[in-house]
Structures are given as structure tokens and as C-alpha cells.
mmCIF file of C-alpha atoms in Angstrom:
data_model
loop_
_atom_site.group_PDB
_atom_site.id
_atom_site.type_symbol
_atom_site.label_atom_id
_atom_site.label_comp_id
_atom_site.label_asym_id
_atom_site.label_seq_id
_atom_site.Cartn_x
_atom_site.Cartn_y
_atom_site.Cartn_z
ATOM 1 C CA UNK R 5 0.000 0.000 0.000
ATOM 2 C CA UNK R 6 1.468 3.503 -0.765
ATOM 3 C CA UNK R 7 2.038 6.156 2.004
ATOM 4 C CA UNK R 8 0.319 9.298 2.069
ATOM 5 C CA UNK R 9 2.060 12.390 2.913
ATOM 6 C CA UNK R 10 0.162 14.506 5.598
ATOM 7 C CA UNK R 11 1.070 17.848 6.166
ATOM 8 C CA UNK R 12 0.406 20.313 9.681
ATOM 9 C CA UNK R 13 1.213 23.507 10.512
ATOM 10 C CA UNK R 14 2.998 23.648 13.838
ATOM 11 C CA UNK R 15 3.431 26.839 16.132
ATOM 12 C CA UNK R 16 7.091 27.188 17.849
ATOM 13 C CA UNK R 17 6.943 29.354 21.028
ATOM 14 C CA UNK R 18 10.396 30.056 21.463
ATOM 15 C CA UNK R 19 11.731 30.781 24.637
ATOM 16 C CA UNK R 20 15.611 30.919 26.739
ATOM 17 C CA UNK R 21 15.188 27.412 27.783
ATOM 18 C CA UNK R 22 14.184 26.091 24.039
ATOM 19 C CA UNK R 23 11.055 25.621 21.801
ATOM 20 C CA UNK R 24 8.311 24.448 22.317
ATOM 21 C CA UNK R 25 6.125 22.777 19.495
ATOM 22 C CA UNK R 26 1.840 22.316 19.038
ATOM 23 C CA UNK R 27 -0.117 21.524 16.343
ATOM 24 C CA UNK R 28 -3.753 23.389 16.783
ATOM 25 C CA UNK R 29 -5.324 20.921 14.472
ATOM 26 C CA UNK R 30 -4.010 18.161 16.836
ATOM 27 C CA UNK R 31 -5.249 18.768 20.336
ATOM 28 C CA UNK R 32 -2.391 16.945 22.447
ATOM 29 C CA UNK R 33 -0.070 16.870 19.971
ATOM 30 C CA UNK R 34 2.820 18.466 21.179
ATOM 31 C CA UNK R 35 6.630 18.284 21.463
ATOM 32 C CA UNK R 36 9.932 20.569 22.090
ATOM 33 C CA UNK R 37 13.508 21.147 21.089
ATOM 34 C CA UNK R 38 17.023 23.039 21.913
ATOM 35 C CA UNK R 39 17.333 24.120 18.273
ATOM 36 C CA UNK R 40 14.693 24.458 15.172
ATOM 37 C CA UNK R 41 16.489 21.566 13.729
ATOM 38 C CA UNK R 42 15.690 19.468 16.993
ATOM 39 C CA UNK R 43 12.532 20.805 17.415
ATOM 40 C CA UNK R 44 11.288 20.179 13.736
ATOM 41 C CA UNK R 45 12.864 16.784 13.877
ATOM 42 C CA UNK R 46 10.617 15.880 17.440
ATOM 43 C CA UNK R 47 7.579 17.574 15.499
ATOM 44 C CA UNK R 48 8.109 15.020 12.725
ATOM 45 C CA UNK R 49 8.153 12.577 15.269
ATOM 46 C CA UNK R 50 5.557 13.682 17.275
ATOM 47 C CA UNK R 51 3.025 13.724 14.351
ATOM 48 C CA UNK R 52 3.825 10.256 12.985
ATOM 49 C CA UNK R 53 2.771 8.512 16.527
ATOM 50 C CA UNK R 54 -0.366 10.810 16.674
ATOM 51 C CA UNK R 55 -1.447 10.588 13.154
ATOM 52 C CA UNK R 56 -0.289 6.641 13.817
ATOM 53 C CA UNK R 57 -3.148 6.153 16.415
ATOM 54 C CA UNK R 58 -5.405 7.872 14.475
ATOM 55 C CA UNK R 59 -5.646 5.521 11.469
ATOM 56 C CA UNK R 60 -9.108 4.108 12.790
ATOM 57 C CA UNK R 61 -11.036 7.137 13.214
ATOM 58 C CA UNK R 62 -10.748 10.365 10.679
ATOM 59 C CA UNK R 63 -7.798 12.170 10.372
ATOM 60 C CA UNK R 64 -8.613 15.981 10.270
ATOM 61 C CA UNK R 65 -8.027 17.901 7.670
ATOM 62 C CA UNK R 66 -4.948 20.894 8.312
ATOM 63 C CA UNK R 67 -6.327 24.195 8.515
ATOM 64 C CA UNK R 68 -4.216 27.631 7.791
ATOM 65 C CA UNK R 69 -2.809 29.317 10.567
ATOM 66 C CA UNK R 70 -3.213 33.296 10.777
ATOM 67 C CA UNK R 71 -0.475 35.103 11.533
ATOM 68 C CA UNK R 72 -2.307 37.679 13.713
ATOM 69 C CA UNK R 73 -3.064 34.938 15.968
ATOM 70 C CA UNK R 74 0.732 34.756 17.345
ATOM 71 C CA UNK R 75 2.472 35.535 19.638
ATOM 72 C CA UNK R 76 6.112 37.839 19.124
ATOM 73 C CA UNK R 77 7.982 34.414 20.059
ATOM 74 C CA UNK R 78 6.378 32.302 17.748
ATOM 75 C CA UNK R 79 6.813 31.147 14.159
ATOM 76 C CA UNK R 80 4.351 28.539 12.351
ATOM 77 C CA UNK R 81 6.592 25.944 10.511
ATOM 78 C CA UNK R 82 4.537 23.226 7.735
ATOM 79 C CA UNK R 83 5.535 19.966 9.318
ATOM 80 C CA UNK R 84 5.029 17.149 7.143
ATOM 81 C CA UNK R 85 5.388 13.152 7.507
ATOM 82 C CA UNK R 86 4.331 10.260 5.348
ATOM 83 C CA UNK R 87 2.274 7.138 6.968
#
């Protein structure tokens, strides 16, 4: 069977002692890093084990983030992993 890429925006909060990561479409969903590299590598593998125990009900579909909804220490980065 062939994967299917799914794709989520995340929202880093950075902060002195590191990032944190959420994904608003993904109540629960969260991780954290040192670096952005880190951090988007423990998103990736944050949202494979959700999305993972998802797979018997319905996966949402990703919705747009505004900007004006953030905060100064945030960015929103497009995570994206293939199940």
C-alpha cells in the first residue's frame, strides 16, 4: 500500500530554555527542542505517533494558521510526515 504524505502547521513558542512545538489541528499533539532543527525533527516525530493512532477514526483535515493569531515568540513551521 502507498504512504500518504500529511502535512500540519505547527506553532514554535520560542523561549531561553528552548522551543516548544503544538499543532492546533491536533489537540495533544505536542513536542519541544534546543534548536529548530531538533525541534522540527521531534515535530516530525511527534506527528507520525499521533497521526499513527489515528488511522481508525478520521484524520482531520490541516487548517491555515493566521499570523495575527501569534504571539512575538512564535513562528508557524509546515511539518510534514508520510504514513
Amino acid at each position: 500500500m502507498a504512504q500518504k504524505e500529511y502535512g500540519y502547521w505547527a506553532i514554535f513558542d520560542f523561549a531561553d530554555d528552548g522551543i516548544s512545538v503544538s499543532f492546533p489541528d491536533l489537540p495533544g499533539c505536542i513536542s519541544c527542542g534546543y534548536s529548530t532543527e531538533e525541534a522540527i525533527q521531534m515535530a516530525k516525530e511527534a506527528l507520525l505517533l499521533y497521526l499513527e493512532d489515528m488511522v481508525e477514526e478520521t484524520i482531520p483535515k490541516p487548517t491555515q494558521i493566521s499570523p495575527s493569531i501569534l504571539m512575538p515568540s512564535e513562528k508557524v513551521y509546515l511539518i510534514k510526515v508520510k504514513l
